[in-house]
Amino acid sequence: MPNSARHTSASLATRLASWLSQAIQRRWYSRPGWLWLLFPLELLFRGLSDARRKRLQADAKYFPVPIVIVGNISVGGTGKTPLLVALVKRLQQRGFNPGVVSRGYGRKSSPGSADVIVLDKASTAHAVGDEPLEIFTLTGAPVVVAEDRVAAVELLLKQFDCDLVLADDGLQHYRLGREIEIAVVDAKQLLGNGHCLPLGPLREPLNRLTRVDHILLAGAVDAEYTIQQMLVEQGLPLHQSVCCFSPRLCTLVHLQTAQEFSLEKLTSFDRFEAIAAIGNPQKYFNALEELLGVDNFNRHSFPDHYAFSAKDLTDFADKPVVMTAKDAMKCKAFAQPNWWYVRLDTDVPDIVVDSIALAVAAKSIERPNVESL
């Protein structure tokens, strides 16, 4: 087949895949419609997931310090990373010494790799993943990445004097024993049509939320009632701890120098390029427009965890570029003088911080049958 024909075929396949993905996403966050054809696959998925959970929980490993899970039951971005960063900072302010473990999604390692990596100042997003590097850069807390979160905790506690561990996106990593579970939900999209994959966006059934300690809604402050209503409609009990948190743009940071500026500096750009490779790029673009009050930027969306290279942004070399902190982790090596990222900040509900503090106090009393390192 000639090169031109192969290129055309590949292009058509890419467009078809993109169209199908968008069509499925629309059904996930509205009525299922034609996706009802996949209902048998949802039943199979739920059965396999439940069997997997029971098998892994039977061999769960607990540690001398509390393990706090920050995760979700749906696919896509829900705002976990800004929350985790803010939570680490709040705990540090209270005098705790938290560590973080993560899978390091998107890092370039061989499938099934047993690598356990401790982040340091020389770490790159390519090697450890963009979100773990963002957490490490913004908090200074010790961070370890590994597909096996148990191995990550073991190494973390061996090398650092941590009194608790936060596990990034480990809600379904059931071999890791945990004291507290925090489920993060996007307040606008909520849980979509309420179905599990592939009929809906859920990794686990809605009743999973009744077993977590806290449900945190990222965004609208009136979504607490809605999530409780969803539980009631499914015949499930109301949850005792449902709170909202609102990530907000707070600081403009220069990529080359790490110098910080007020967000007012954005108004000095006649027009700039806004770049986002996150789970929900539109949320970032909307926040920029709301902040500025005008639409003086061009939007450029990339797939979540996209591995940027210099050639991807060649057209923007001489233009002001404003990206997310997550994307900045992958673009520092080839950053241009007029490139920036916006750092997020968020409030963490006191009830969450207080419950973690109580868990640390409880773990300080030696428990029987807890495996020591």
Coordinates of C-alpha atoms in Angstrom, one line a residue:
M1 CA 0.0 0.0 0.0
P2 CA 1.4 3.4 -0.9
N3 CA 2.4 5.7 1.9
S4 CA -0.3 8.3 1.0
A5 CA -3.0 5.6 1.2
R6 CA -1.7 4.3 4.5
H7 CA -1.7 7.8 5.9
T8 CA -5.3 8.4 4.7
S9 CA -6.4 5.1 6.2
A10 CA -4.7 5.9 9.6
S11 CA -6.3 9.4 9.6
L12 CA -9.8 7.9 9.0
A13 CA -9.3 5.4 11.7
T14 CA -8.2 8.1 14.1
R15 CA -11.2 10.3 13.3
L16 CA -13.6 7.3 13.6
A17 CA -12.1 6.4 17.0
S18 CA -12.4 10.0 18.2
W19 CA -16.0 10.2 17.0
L20 CA -16.9 6.9 18.7
S21 CA -15.2 8.0 22.0
Q22 CA -17.1 11.3 22.0
A23 CA -20.4 9.5 21.3
I24 CA -19.8 7.1 24.2
Q25 CA -18.9 10.0 26.5
R26 CA -22.2 11.7 25.6
R27 CA -24.2 8.6 26.5
W28 CA -22.2 8.1 29.7
Y29 CA -23.3 11.6 31.0
S30 CA -26.9 11.5 29.8
R31 CA -29.3 8.6 29.2
P32 CA -27.6 5.4 28.0
G33 CA -29.6 5.2 24.8
W34 CA -28.0 2.8 22.4
L35 CA -25.4 1.8 25.0
W36 CA -28.1 -0.4 26.6
L37 CA -26.8 -3.0 24.1
L38 CA -23.7 -3.3 26.3
F39 CA -25.8 -4.1 29.4
P40 CA -24.6 -7.8 29.5
L41 CA -21.0 -6.6 29.4
E42 CA -21.7 -4.3 32.4
L43 CA -23.1 -7.3 34.4
L44 CA -19.9 -9.2 33.5
F45 CA -17.7 -6.3 34.5
R46 CA -19.5 -5.9 37.8
G47 CA -19.2 -9.6 38.6
L48 CA -15.5 -9.7 37.8
S49 CA -14.8 -6.5 39.8
D50 CA -16.6 -7.8 42.8
A51 CA -14.7 -11.1 42.7
R52 CA -11.4 -9.2 42.3
R53 CA -12.2 -7.0 45.3
K54 CA -13.0 -9.9 47.6
R55 CA -9.9 -11.8 46.5
L56 CA -7.5 -8.9 47.1
Q57 CA -9.1 -7.8 50.3
A58 CA -8.5 -11.2 51.8
D59 CA -4.8 -10.6 51.4
A60 CA -4.8 -6.9 52.2
K61 CA -1.7 -5.6 54.0
Y62 CA -1.9 -3.0 56.7
F63 CA 0.9 -0.8 58.0
P64 CA 1.9 0.8 61.3
V65 CA 0.8 4.2 60.0
P66 CA -2.6 5.1 58.6
I67 CA -3.2 4.7 54.9
V68 CA -5.5 7.4 53.4
I69 CA -6.9 6.7 49.9
V70 CA -7.8 9.6 47.7
G71 CA -9.6 8.2 44.6
N72 CA -12.8 8.0 42.6
I73 CA -15.3 5.4 41.3
S74 CA -15.5 7.0 37.8
V75 CA -13.2 7.3 34.9
G76 CA -11.7 10.7 33.9
G77 CA -10.5 13.7 35.9
T78 CA -12.4 14.6 39.0
G79 CA -9.9 17.0 40.7
K80 CA -8.1 14.5 42.8
T81 CA -4.6 16.0 42.4
P82 CA -5.4 19.6 43.5
L83 CA -7.2 18.1 46.5
L84 CA -4.3 15.8 47.4
V85 CA -1.8 18.7 47.1
A86 CA -4.0 20.8 49.4
L87 CA -4.5 18.0 51.8
V88 CA -0.7 17.3 52.1
K89 CA -0.1 21.0 52.8
R90 CA -2.9 21.2 55.5
L91 CA -1.4 18.1 57.2
Q92 CA 2.1 19.6 57.1
Q93 CA 0.8 22.8 58.7
R94 CA -0.7 20.7 61.5
G95 CA 2.7 19.2 62.2
F96 CA 2.3 15.8 60.4
N97 CA 4.8 14.3 58.0
P98 CA 2.7 12.7 55.2
G99 CA 4.1 10.7 52.4
V100 CA 2.4 9.9 49.0
V101 CA 2.3 6.8 46.9
S102 CA 1.0 6.7 43.3
R103 CA 0.9 4.4 40.4
G104 CA 2.5 7.1 38.3
Y105 CA 0.1 6.8 35.4
G106 CA 1.6 7.6 32.0
R107 CA 5.2 7.0 33.0
K108 CA 7.3 5.1 30.5
S109 CA 7.9 1.7 32.1
S110 CA 7.4 -1.8 30.8
P111 CA 4.0 -3.4 31.4
G112 CA 4.0 -5.2 34.7
S113 CA 7.2 -3.5 35.7
A114 CA 8.1 -4.0 39.4
D115 CA 10.0 -0.7 39.5
V116 CA 9.6 1.3 42.7
I117 CA 10.8 4.8 42.3
V118 CA 11.5 7.5 44.9
L119 CA 11.1 10.9 43.4
D120 CA 13.8 13.5 43.8
K121 CA 14.8 16.8 42.2
A122 CA 16.1 15.1 39.1
S123 CA 12.9 13.1 38.4
T124 CA 11.1 13.7 35.2
A125 CA 7.4 13.2 34.2
H126 CA 8.6 10.7 31.6
A127 CA 10.0 8.5 34.3
V128 CA 7.6 8.9 37.2
G129 CA 4.4 10.4 35.8
D130 CA 3.1 13.9 35.6
E131 CA 0.8 13.9 38.6
P132 CA 3.3 12.4 41.1
L133 CA 5.9 14.9 39.9
E134 CA 3.3 17.7 40.4
I135 CA 2.6 16.6 43.9
F136 CA 6.3 16.3 44.8
T137 CA 7.1 19.7 43.3
L138 CA 4.2 21.6 44.9
T139 CA 4.5 20.0 48.4
G140 CA 8.0 18.8 48.9
A141 CA 6.5 15.6 50.5
P142 CA 8.2 12.3 49.9
V143 CA 6.6 10.5 46.9
V144 CA 7.1 7.0 45.7
V145 CA 5.6 5.5 42.5
A146 CA 5.0 1.9 41.6
E147 CA 2.2 -0.2 40.0
D148 CA 2.2 -2.2 43.3
R149 CA 1.1 0.4 45.9
V150 CA 2.0 -2.0 48.7
A151 CA 5.6 -2.1 47.5
A152 CA 5.5 1.7 47.2
V153 CA 4.4 2.1 50.9
E154 CA 7.0 -0.4 52.1
L155 CA 9.8 1.6 50.4
L156 CA 8.3 5.0 51.5
L157 CA 8.2 3.9 55.2
K158 CA 11.7 2.4 55.0
Q159 CA 13.3 5.5 53.7
F160 CA 11.3 8.3 55.3
D161 CA 9.9 9.1 58.7
C162 CA 6.2 9.4 57.7
D163 CA 3.4 9.2 60.2
L164 CA 0.7 8.7 57.5
V165 CA 0.5 7.8 53.8
L166 CA -1.8 9.3 51.2
A167 CA -2.4 7.0 48.2
D168 CA -3.2 8.8 45.0
D169 CA -6.0 7.1 43.0
G170 CA -5.9 3.8 45.0
L171 CA -9.5 3.2 45.7
Q172 CA -9.6 0.0 43.7
H173 CA -6.1 -1.2 44.8
Y174 CA -7.6 -3.5 47.4
R175 CA -4.4 -5.3 48.4
L176 CA -3.4 -2.1 50.1
G177 CA -5.1 -2.0 53.5
R178 CA -6.5 1.4 54.4
E179 CA -7.9 3.3 57.4
I180 CA -9.7 6.2 55.5
E181 CA -11.2 6.3 52.0
I182 CA -12.0 9.6 50.3
A183 CA -14.0 9.5 47.1
V184 CA -13.7 12.5 44.8
V185 CA -16.6 13.3 42.5
D186 CA -16.9 16.0 39.9
A187 CA -19.9 18.2 41.1
K188 CA -21.0 18.9 37.5
Q189 CA -20.8 15.5 35.9
L190 CA -21.5 13.7 39.1
L191 CA -21.6 9.9 38.3
G192 CA -23.0 10.2 34.8
N193 CA -25.8 7.7 34.0
G194 CA -25.0 5.7 37.2
H195 CA -23.9 2.6 35.3
C196 CA -20.6 0.7 35.3
L197 CA -18.2 0.3 32.4
P198 CA -18.8 0.0 29.5
L199 CA -22.5 1.1 29.8
G200 CA -21.5 4.0 32.0
P201 CA -18.4 5.7 33.4
L202 CA -18.2 3.9 36.8
R203 CA -15.4 1.6 37.8
E204 CA -17.6 0.3 40.7
P205 CA -21.3 0.4 41.4
L206 CA -22.9 3.4 43.1
N207 CA -23.2 1.5 46.4
R208 CA -19.4 1.7 46.7
L209 CA -19.9 5.2 47.9
T210 CA -21.7 4.0 51.0
R211 CA -18.5 2.3 52.2
V212 CA -16.1 5.3 51.9
D213 CA -15.5 7.7 54.8
H214 CA -15.8 11.0 52.9
I215 CA -17.4 12.0 49.6
L216 CA -15.8 15.2 48.3
L217 CA -17.5 17.1 45.4
A218 CA -15.2 19.2 43.3
G219 CA -17.0 22.3 42.2
A220 CA -20.6 23.5 42.8
V221 CA -21.5 24.1 46.5
D222 CA -25.1 22.9 45.9
A223 CA -24.2 19.4 44.7
E224 CA -24.3 17.8 48.2
Y225 CA -28.1 17.4 47.9
T226 CA -27.8 15.9 44.4
I227 CA -25.4 13.1 45.4
Q228 CA -27.5 12.2 48.4
Q229 CA -30.6 12.1 46.1
M230 CA -28.8 9.7 43.8
L231 CA -28.1 7.4 46.7
V232 CA -31.7 7.5 47.9
E233 CA -33.0 6.8 44.3
Q234 CA -30.9 3.6 44.3
G235 CA -32.3 2.6 47.7
L236 CA -29.0 3.3 49.5
P237 CA -28.6 5.1 52.8
L238 CA -27.6 8.7 53.1
H239 CA -23.9 9.3 53.5
Q240 CA -22.7 11.0 56.7
S241 CA -19.9 13.0 55.2
V242 CA -20.5 14.7 51.9
C243 CA -18.7 18.0 51.4
C244 CA -17.7 20.3 48.5
F245 CA -14.4 21.8 47.7
S246 CA -13.6 24.4 45.0
P247 CA -10.3 24.3 43.2
R248 CA -9.4 27.8 42.0
L249 CA -6.7 29.4 40.0
C250 CA -4.4 31.2 42.4
T251 CA -0.8 31.9 41.0
L252 CA 0.9 32.3 37.7
V253 CA 4.3 30.6 37.6
H254 CA 7.1 31.1 35.0
L255 CA 8.2 27.7 33.6
Q256 CA 11.9 28.6 33.2
T257 CA 12.5 30.3 36.5
A258 CA 9.7 29.1 38.8
Q259 CA 9.1 32.8 39.7
E260 CA 5.6 33.4 40.9
F261 CA 3.3 36.3 39.8
S262 CA -0.2 37.5 40.4
L263 CA -2.8 36.2 38.0
E264 CA -3.3 39.9 37.0
K265 CA -0.3 39.4 34.8
L266 CA -2.5 37.5 32.4
T267 CA -4.3 40.7 31.5
S268 CA -1.0 42.1 30.1
F269 CA -1.1 39.5 27.3
D270 CA -2.9 40.8 24.2
R271 CA -3.7 37.2 23.5
F272 CA -2.2 33.9 24.7
E273 CA -2.3 30.1 24.0
A274 CA -4.1 28.1 26.7
I275 CA -3.0 24.4 26.8
A276 CA -4.5 21.6 28.7
A277 CA -3.8 17.8 28.7
I278 CA -6.1 16.9 31.7
G279 CA -9.2 14.9 32.2
N280 CA -11.5 17.8 31.6
P281 CA -9.7 20.6 29.7
Q282 CA -12.9 22.6 29.3
K283 CA -13.1 23.1 33.0
Y284 CA -9.6 24.8 32.9
F285 CA -10.6 27.0 29.9
N286 CA -13.8 28.0 31.6
A287 CA -11.9 29.0 34.8
L288 CA -9.5 31.1 32.8
E289 CA -12.4 32.9 31.0
E290 CA -14.3 33.5 34.2
L291 CA -11.1 34.8 35.9
L292 CA -10.3 37.2 33.1
G293 CA -13.8 38.2 32.2
V294 CA -12.8 38.1 28.5
D295 CA -12.0 35.4 25.9
N296 CA -8.5 36.6 25.0
F297 CA -6.9 33.2 24.5
N298 CA -6.9 30.3 22.1
R299 CA -7.8 26.8 23.4
H300 CA -5.7 23.8 22.8
S301 CA -6.8 20.4 24.2
F302 CA -4.7 17.3 24.3
P303 CA -5.5 13.8 25.7
D304 CA -5.1 13.4 29.4
H305 CA -1.5 12.6 30.5
Y306 CA -0.3 13.5 27.0
A307 CA 3.5 13.2 26.7
F308 CA 4.5 16.6 25.2
S309 CA 7.6 17.0 23.1
A310 CA 9.1 20.2 21.8
K311 CA 7.7 19.6 18.3
D312 CA 4.1 19.6 19.7
L313 CA 4.4 23.2 20.7
T314 CA 6.7 24.5 17.9
D315 CA 4.0 26.9 16.6
F316 CA 3.9 28.5 20.1
A317 CA 7.6 29.2 20.6
D318 CA 7.2 33.0 20.2
K319 CA 3.8 33.3 21.8
P320 CA 2.6 33.5 25.4
V321 CA 1.6 30.1 26.6
V322 CA -0.4 29.3 29.7
M323 CA -0.8 25.7 30.7
T324 CA -1.8 23.7 33.8
A325 CA 0.7 22.7 36.5
K326 CA 0.3 19.1 35.4
D327 CA 1.3 19.9 31.9
A328 CA 4.2 22.1 33.0
M329 CA 5.8 19.0 34.6
K330 CA 6.3 17.7 31.0
C331 CA 7.3 20.9 29.3
K332 CA 10.0 22.3 31.6
A333 CA 12.9 20.8 29.6
F334 CA 12.0 22.8 26.5
A335 CA 10.1 25.7 28.0
Q336 CA 10.4 29.1 26.2
P337 CA 10.8 32.5 27.8
N338 CA 7.1 33.3 27.6
W339 CA 5.7 30.1 28.9
W340 CA 3.7 29.9 32.2
Y341 CA 1.5 27.6 34.2
V342 CA -1.3 28.4 36.6
R343 CA -1.2 26.8 40.0
L344 CA -4.5 25.7 41.7
D345 CA -5.4 26.1 45.3
T346 CA -8.3 24.6 47.2
D347 CA -9.8 24.5 50.7
V348 CA -10.0 21.1 52.4
P349 CA -13.0 20.5 54.7
D350 CA -11.9 20.4 58.3
I351 CA -13.9 17.2 58.9
V352 CA -11.5 15.4 56.5
V353 CA -8.3 16.7 58.2
D354 CA -9.7 16.0 61.6
S355 CA -10.6 12.4 60.8
I356 CA -7.0 11.8 59.5
A357 CA -5.5 13.3 62.6
L358 CA -7.7 10.9 64.7
A359 CA -6.5 8.0 62.6
V360 CA -2.9 8.9 63.2
A361 CA -3.5 9.1 67.0
A362 CA -5.3 5.7 66.9
K363 CA -2.4 4.1 65.0
S364 CA 0.1 5.4 67.4
I365 CA -1.2 2.8 69.9
E366 CA 0.2 -0.5 68.8
R367 CA -2.4 -2.8 67.4
P368 CA -2.3 -6.6 67.5
N369 CA -2.2 -8.4 64.2
V370 CA -0.8 -5.5 62.2
E371 CA 2.1 -6.7 60.2
S372 CA 5.3 -4.8 60.9
L373 CA 7.7 -3.7 58.3

